[in-house]
Tab-separated table of C-alpha atoms in Angstrom:
chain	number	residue	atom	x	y	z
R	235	UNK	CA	16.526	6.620	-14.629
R	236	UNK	CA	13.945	3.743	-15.374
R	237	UNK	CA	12.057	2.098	-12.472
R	238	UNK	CA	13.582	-0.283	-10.589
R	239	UNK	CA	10.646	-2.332	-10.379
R	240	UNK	CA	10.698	-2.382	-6.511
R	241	UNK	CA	8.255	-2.315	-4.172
R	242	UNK	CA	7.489	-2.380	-0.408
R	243	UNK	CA	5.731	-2.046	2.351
R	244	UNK	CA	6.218	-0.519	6.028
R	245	UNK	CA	5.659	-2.838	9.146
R	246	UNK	CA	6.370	-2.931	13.181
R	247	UNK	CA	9.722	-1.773	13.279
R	248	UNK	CA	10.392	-2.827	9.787
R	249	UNK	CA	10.337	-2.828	6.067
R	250	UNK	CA	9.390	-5.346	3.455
R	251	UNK	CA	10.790	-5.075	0.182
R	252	UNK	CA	9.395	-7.105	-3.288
R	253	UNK	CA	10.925	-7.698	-6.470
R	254	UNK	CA	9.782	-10.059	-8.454
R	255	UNK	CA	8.593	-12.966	-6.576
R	256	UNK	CA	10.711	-12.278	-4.244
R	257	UNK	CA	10.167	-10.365	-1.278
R	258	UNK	CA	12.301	-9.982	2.046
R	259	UNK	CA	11.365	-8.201	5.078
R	260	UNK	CA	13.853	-6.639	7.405
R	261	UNK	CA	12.900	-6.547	11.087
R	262	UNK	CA	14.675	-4.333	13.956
R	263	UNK	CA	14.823	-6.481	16.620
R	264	UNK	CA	14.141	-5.151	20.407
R	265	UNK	CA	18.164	-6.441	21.095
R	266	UNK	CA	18.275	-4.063	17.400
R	267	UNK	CA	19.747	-6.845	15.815
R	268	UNK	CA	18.441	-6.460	11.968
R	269	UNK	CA	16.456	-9.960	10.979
R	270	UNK	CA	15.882	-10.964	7.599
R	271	UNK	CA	13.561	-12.772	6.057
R	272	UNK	CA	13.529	-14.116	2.777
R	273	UNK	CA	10.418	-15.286	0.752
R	274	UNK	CA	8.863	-16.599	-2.812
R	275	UNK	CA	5.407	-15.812	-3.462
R	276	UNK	CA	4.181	-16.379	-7.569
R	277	UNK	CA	0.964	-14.312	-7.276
R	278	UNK	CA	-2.311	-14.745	-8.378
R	279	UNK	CA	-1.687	-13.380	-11.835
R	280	UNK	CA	1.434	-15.611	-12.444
R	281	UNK	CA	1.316	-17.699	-15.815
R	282	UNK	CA	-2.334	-16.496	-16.181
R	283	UNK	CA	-2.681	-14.497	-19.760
R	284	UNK	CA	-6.141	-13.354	-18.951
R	285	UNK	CA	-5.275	-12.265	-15.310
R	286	UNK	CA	-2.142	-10.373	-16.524
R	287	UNK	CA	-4.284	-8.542	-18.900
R	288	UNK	CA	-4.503	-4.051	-18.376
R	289	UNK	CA	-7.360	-3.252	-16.259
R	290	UNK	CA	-7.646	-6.774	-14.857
R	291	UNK	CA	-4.609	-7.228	-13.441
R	292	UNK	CA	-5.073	-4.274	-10.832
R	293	UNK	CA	-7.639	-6.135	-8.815
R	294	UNK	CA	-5.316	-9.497	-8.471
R	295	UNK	CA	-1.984	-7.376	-7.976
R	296	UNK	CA	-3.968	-4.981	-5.078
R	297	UNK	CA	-5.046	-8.518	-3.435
R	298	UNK	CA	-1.178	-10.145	-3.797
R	299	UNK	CA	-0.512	-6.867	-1.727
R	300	UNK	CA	-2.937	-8.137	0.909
R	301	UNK	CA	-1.362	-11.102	1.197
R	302	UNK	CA	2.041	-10.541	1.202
R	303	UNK	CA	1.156	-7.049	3.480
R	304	UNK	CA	-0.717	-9.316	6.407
R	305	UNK	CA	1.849	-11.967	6.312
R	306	UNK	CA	4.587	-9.406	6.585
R	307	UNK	CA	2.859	-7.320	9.581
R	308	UNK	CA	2.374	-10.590	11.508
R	309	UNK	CA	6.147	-12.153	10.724
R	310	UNK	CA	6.912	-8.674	12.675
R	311	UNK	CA	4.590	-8.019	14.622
R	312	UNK	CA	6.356	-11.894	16.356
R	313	UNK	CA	9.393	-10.356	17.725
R	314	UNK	CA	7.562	-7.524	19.802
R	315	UNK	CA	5.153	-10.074	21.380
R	316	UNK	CA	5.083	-10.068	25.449
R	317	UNK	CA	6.622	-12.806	26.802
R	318	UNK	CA	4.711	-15.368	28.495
R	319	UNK	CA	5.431	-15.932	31.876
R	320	UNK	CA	5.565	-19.479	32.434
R	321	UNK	CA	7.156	-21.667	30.033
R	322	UNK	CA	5.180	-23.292	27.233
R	323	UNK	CA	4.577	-26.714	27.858
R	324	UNK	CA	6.350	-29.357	25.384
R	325	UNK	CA	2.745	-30.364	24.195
R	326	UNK	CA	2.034	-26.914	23.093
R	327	UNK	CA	5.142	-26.319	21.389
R	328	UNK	CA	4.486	-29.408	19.266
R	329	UNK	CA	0.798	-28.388	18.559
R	330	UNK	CA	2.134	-24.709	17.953
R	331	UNK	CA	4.474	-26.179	15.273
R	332	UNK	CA	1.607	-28.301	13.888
R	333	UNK	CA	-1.488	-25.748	13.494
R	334	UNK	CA	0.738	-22.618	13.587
R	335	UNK	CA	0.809	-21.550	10.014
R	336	UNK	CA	-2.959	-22.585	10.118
R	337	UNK	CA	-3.783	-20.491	12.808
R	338	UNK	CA	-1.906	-17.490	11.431
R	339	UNK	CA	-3.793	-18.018	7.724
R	340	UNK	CA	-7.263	-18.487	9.292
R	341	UNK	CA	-6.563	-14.897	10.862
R	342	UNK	CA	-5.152	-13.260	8.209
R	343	UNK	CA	-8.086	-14.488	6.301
R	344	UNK	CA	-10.860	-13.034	8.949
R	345	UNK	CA	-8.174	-9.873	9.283
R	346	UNK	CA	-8.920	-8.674	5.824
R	347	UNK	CA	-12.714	-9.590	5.517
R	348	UNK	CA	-13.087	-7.602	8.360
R	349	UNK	CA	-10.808	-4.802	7.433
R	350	UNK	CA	-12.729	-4.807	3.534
R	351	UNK	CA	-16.377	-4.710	5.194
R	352	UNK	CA	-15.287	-1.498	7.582
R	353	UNK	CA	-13.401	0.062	4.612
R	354	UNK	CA	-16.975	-0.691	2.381
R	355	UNK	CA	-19.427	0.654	5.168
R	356	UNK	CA	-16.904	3.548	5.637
R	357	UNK	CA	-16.047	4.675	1.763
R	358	UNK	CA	-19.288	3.292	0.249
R	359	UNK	CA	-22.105	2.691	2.151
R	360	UNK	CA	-21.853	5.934	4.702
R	361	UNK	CA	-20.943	8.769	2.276
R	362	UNK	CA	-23.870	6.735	0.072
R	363	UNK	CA	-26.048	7.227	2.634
R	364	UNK	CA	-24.990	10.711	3.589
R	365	UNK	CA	-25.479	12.101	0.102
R	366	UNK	CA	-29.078	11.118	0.018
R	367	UNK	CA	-29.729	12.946	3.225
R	368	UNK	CA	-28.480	15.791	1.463
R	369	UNK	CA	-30.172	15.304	-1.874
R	370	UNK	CA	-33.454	15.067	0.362
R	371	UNK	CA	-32.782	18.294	2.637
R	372	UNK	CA	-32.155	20.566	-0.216
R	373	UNK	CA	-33.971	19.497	-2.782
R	374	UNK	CA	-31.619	18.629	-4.934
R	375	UNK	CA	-32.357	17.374	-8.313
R	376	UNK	CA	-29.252	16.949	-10.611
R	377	UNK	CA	-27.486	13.553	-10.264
R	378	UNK	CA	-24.057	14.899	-10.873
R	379	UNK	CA	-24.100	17.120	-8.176
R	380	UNK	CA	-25.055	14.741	-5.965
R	381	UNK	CA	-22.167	12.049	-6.869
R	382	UNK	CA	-19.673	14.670	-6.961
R	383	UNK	CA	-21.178	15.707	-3.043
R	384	UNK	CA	-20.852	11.876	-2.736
R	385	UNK	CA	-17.340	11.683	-3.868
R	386	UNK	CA	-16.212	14.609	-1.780
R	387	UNK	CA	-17.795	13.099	1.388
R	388	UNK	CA	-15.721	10.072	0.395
R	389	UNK	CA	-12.432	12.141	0.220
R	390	UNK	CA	-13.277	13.745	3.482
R	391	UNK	CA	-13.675	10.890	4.972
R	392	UNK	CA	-10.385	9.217	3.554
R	393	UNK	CA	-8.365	12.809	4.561
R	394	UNK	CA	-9.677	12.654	8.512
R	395	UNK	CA	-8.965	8.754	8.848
R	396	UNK	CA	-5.546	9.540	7.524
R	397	UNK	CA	-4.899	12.660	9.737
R	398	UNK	CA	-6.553	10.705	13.056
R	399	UNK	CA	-3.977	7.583	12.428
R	400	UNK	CA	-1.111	9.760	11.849
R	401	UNK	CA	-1.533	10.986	15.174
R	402	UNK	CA	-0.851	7.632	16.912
R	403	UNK	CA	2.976	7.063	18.418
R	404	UNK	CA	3.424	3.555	17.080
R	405	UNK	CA	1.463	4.545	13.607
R	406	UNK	CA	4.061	7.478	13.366
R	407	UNK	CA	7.130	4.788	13.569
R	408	UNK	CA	5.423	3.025	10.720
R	409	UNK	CA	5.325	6.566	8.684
R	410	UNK	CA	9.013	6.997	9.199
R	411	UNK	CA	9.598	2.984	7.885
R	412	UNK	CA	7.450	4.098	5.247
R	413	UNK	CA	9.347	7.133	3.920
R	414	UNK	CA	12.746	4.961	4.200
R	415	UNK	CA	11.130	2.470	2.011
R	416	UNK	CA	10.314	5.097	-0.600
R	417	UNK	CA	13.717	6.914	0.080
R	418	UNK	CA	15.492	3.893	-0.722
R	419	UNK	CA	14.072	3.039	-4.139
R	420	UNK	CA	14.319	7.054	-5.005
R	421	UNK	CA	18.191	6.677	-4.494
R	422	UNK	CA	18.051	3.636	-6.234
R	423	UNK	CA	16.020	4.819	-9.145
R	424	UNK	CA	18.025	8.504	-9.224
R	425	UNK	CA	21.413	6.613	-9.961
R	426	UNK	CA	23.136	7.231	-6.539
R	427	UNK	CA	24.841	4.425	-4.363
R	428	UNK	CA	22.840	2.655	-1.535
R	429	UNK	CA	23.720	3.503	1.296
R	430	UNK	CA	22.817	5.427	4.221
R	431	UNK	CA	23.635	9.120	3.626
R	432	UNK	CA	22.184	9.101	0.120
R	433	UNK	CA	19.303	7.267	1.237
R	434	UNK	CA	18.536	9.899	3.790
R	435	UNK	CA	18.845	12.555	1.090
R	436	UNK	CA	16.431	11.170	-1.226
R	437	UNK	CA	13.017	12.337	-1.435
R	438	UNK	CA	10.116	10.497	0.760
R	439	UNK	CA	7.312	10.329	-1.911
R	440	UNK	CA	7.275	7.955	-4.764
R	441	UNK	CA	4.161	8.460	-7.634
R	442	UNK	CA	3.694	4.331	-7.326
R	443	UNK	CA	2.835	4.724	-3.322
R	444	UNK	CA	-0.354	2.707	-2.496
R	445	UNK	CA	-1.461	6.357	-0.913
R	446	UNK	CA	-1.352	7.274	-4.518
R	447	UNK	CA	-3.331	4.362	-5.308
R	448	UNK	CA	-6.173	4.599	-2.704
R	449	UNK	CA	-6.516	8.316	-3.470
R	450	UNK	CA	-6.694	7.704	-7.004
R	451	UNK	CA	-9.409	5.159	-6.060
R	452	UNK	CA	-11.288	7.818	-4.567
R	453	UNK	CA	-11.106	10.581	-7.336
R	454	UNK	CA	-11.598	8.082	-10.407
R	455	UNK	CA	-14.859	6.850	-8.649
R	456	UNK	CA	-16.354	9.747	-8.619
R	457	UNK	CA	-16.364	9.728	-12.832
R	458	UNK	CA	-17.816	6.124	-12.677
R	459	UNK	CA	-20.497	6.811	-10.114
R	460	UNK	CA	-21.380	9.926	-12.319
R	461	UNK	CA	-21.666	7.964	-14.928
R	462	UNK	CA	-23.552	4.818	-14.068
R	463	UNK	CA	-26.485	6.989	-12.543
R	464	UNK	CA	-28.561	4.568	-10.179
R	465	UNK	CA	-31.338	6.472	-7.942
R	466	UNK	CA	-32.902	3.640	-6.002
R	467	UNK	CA	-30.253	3.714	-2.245
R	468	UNK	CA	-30.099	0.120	-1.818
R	469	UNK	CA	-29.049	-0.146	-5.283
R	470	UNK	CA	-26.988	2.597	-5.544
R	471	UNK	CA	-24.960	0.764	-2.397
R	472	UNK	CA	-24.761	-2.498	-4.618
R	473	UNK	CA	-23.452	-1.280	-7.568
R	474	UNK	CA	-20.974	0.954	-5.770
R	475	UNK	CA	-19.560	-2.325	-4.288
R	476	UNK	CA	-19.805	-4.091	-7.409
R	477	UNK	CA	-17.962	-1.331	-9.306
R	478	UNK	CA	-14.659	-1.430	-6.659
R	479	UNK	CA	-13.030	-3.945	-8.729
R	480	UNK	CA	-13.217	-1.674	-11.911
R	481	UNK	CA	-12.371	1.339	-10.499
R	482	UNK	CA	-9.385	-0.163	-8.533
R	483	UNK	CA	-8.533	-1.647	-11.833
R	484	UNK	CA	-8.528	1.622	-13.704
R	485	UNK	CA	-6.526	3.218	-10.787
R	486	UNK	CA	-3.682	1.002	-11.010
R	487	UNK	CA	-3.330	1.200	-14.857
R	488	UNK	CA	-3.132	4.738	-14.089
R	489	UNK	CA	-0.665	5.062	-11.147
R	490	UNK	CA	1.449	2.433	-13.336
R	491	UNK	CA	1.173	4.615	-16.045
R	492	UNK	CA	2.434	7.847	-13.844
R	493	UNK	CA	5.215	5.121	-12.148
R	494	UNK	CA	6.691	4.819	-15.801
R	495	UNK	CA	6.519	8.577	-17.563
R	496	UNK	CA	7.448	12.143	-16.818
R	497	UNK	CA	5.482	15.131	-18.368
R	498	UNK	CA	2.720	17.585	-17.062
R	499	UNK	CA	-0.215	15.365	-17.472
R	500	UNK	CA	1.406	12.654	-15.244
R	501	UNK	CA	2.545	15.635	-12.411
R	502	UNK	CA	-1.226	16.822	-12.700
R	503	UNK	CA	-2.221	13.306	-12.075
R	504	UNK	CA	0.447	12.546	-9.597
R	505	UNK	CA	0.117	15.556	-7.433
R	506	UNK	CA	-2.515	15.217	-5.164
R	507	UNK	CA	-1.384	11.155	-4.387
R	508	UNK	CA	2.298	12.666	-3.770
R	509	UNK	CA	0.496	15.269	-0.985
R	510	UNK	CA	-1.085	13.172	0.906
R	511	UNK	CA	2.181	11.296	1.109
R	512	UNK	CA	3.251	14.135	3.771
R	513	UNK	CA	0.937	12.447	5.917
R	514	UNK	CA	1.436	8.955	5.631
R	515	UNK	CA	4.978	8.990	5.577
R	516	UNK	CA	7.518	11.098	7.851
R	517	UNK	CA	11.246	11.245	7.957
R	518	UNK	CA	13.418	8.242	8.971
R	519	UNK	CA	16.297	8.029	10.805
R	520	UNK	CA	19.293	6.241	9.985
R	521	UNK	CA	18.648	3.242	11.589
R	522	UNK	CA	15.828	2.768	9.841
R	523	UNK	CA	17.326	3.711	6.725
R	524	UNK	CA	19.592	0.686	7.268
R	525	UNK	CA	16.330	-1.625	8.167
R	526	UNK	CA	15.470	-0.113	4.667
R	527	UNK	CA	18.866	-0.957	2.781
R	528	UNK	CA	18.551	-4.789	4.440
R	529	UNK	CA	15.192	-5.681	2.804
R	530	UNK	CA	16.332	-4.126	-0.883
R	531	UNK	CA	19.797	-5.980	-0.786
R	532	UNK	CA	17.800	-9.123	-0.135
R	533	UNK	CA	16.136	-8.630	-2.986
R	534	UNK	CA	17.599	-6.768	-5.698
R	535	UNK	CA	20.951	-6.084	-6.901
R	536	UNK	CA	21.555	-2.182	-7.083
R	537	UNK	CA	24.958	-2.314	-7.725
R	538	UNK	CA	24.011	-4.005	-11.170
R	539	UNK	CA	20.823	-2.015	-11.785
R	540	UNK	CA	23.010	1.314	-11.752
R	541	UNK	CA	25.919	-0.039	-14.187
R	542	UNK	CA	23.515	-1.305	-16.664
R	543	UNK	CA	21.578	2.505	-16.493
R	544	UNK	CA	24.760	3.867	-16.561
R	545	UNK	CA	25.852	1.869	-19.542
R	546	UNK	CA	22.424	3.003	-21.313
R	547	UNK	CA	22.473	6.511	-20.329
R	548	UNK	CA	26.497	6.957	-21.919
R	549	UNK	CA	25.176	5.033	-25.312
């Protein structure tokens, strides 16, 4: 069947789902009550021509994700808060209801600065650095060889941070939200009813995952840093930062493309995004798989999605 269009995210103990500008996310609750929370959100690219144009729209569409993914981890991360001991004084719940949602942007804002500056010293500036050591120990000469050594230190690097995190209790829950998030919009998008049992069933990797899209981030830089040769370090380091946008441009024209088609080229393309999908998401059970069938219903109506592919297919 077509795509449904549908996106997500996994978070504590729940699931975000986005369609449109819309996007709800579905919390299990410590009393495992299922909350629900639904949102608008336009996006930077909304009504703007120029942003909504191929290769530029990546960039603004991977930030929206940033946004909407912060703001969804911290709506969830609310509910599994200690409680304080004492009360909170009436003063402070008046200047929590005041400078709340300024508190929460300010560190969403510093969260993501901080997270992009670790992910650029890790994935740019370190295997940067390491490849030069190399170049300088062996003697080697060729350019090509050294970005593709570059680019495969990069991988490496990308492949060990994924294995170390999947090895953490809570980050393993968030796997398992993950795969019901994909399972769900497989069912969806493979014509069978929503609900539990056929959401189970359904596969756990999806070729538009944002694993996909990081890995694919990874392999297509290695082309552009090949190349763009630049020999001097510190400027090899600044151009590799000023090139992200590009490349993550490129990448998502290309993971949208793969989204959208079948064939060989697109499994070639797909296939290493879809294995490291393994890792990064594990098998839910069925109570998340409801968490899962909360957020989509919020969102997006199945039951006419299917009818009108149904209608298409028997034409």
């Amino acid at each position: 069947m077509k795509p449904s269009g549908i996106g997500g995210q996994a978070v504590l103990e729940g699931i975000m789902m986005k369609n449109k500008d819309k996007y709800a996310v579905a919390v299990r609750k410590p009393n495992q009550e299922i909350e629900v929370c639904v949102k608008e959100y336009k996006g930077i690219t909304k009504g703007n021509k120029i942003l909504n144009l191929p290769f530029i729209r990546g960039v603004f569409n991977f930030i929206d994700s940033l946004i909407i993914g912060m703001s969804t981890l911290m709506f969830s991360a609310e509910f599994y808060e200690e409680e304080e001991a004492e009360e909170v004084k009436k003063g402070d719940k008046v200047a929590d209801s005041l400078f709340k949602e300024k508190a929460e942007s300010a560190v969403m804002t510093i969260t993501v600065i901080v997270a992009a500056l670790i992910a650029i010293g890790l994935f740019v500036v370190l295997p940067s650095i390491a490849s030069d050591l190399i170049k300088k120990h062996f003697n080697i000469v060729s350019y090509t060889i050294i970005s593709l050594i570059e680019g495969l230190i990069r991988i490496t690097l990308f492949l060990i941070y994924i294995f170390l995190i999947s090895r953490m209790k809570d980050i393993q829950r968030t796997f398992m939200y993950h795969g019901a998030e994909h399972k769900c919009i497989n069912c969806i998008e493979h014509g069978m009813e929503l609900n539990v049992d056929n959401v189970l069933k359904s596969s756990r990797l999806h070729k538009r995952c944002g694993t996909s899209f990081l890995f694919l981030v990874m392999a297509i830089s290695i082309i552009f840093f090949i190349l763009i040769p630049v020999q001097q370090p510190v400027m090899k380091i600044v151009v590799r930062i000023l090139m992200i946008p590009v490349i993550a441009g490129v990448s998502y024209e290309v993971l949208r493309f793969a989204g959208q088609h079948e064939g060989k080229l697109v499994d070639i393309v797909s296939t290493p995004g879809m294995a490291l999908q393994k890792l990064t998401t594990k098998e839910p059970d069925e109570k998340m798989a409801e968490v899962a069938i909360k957020a989509v219903e919020a969102v997006f109506d199945w039951r006419a999605f299917l009818a009108e592919n149904s209608e298409e297919t028997n034409q």
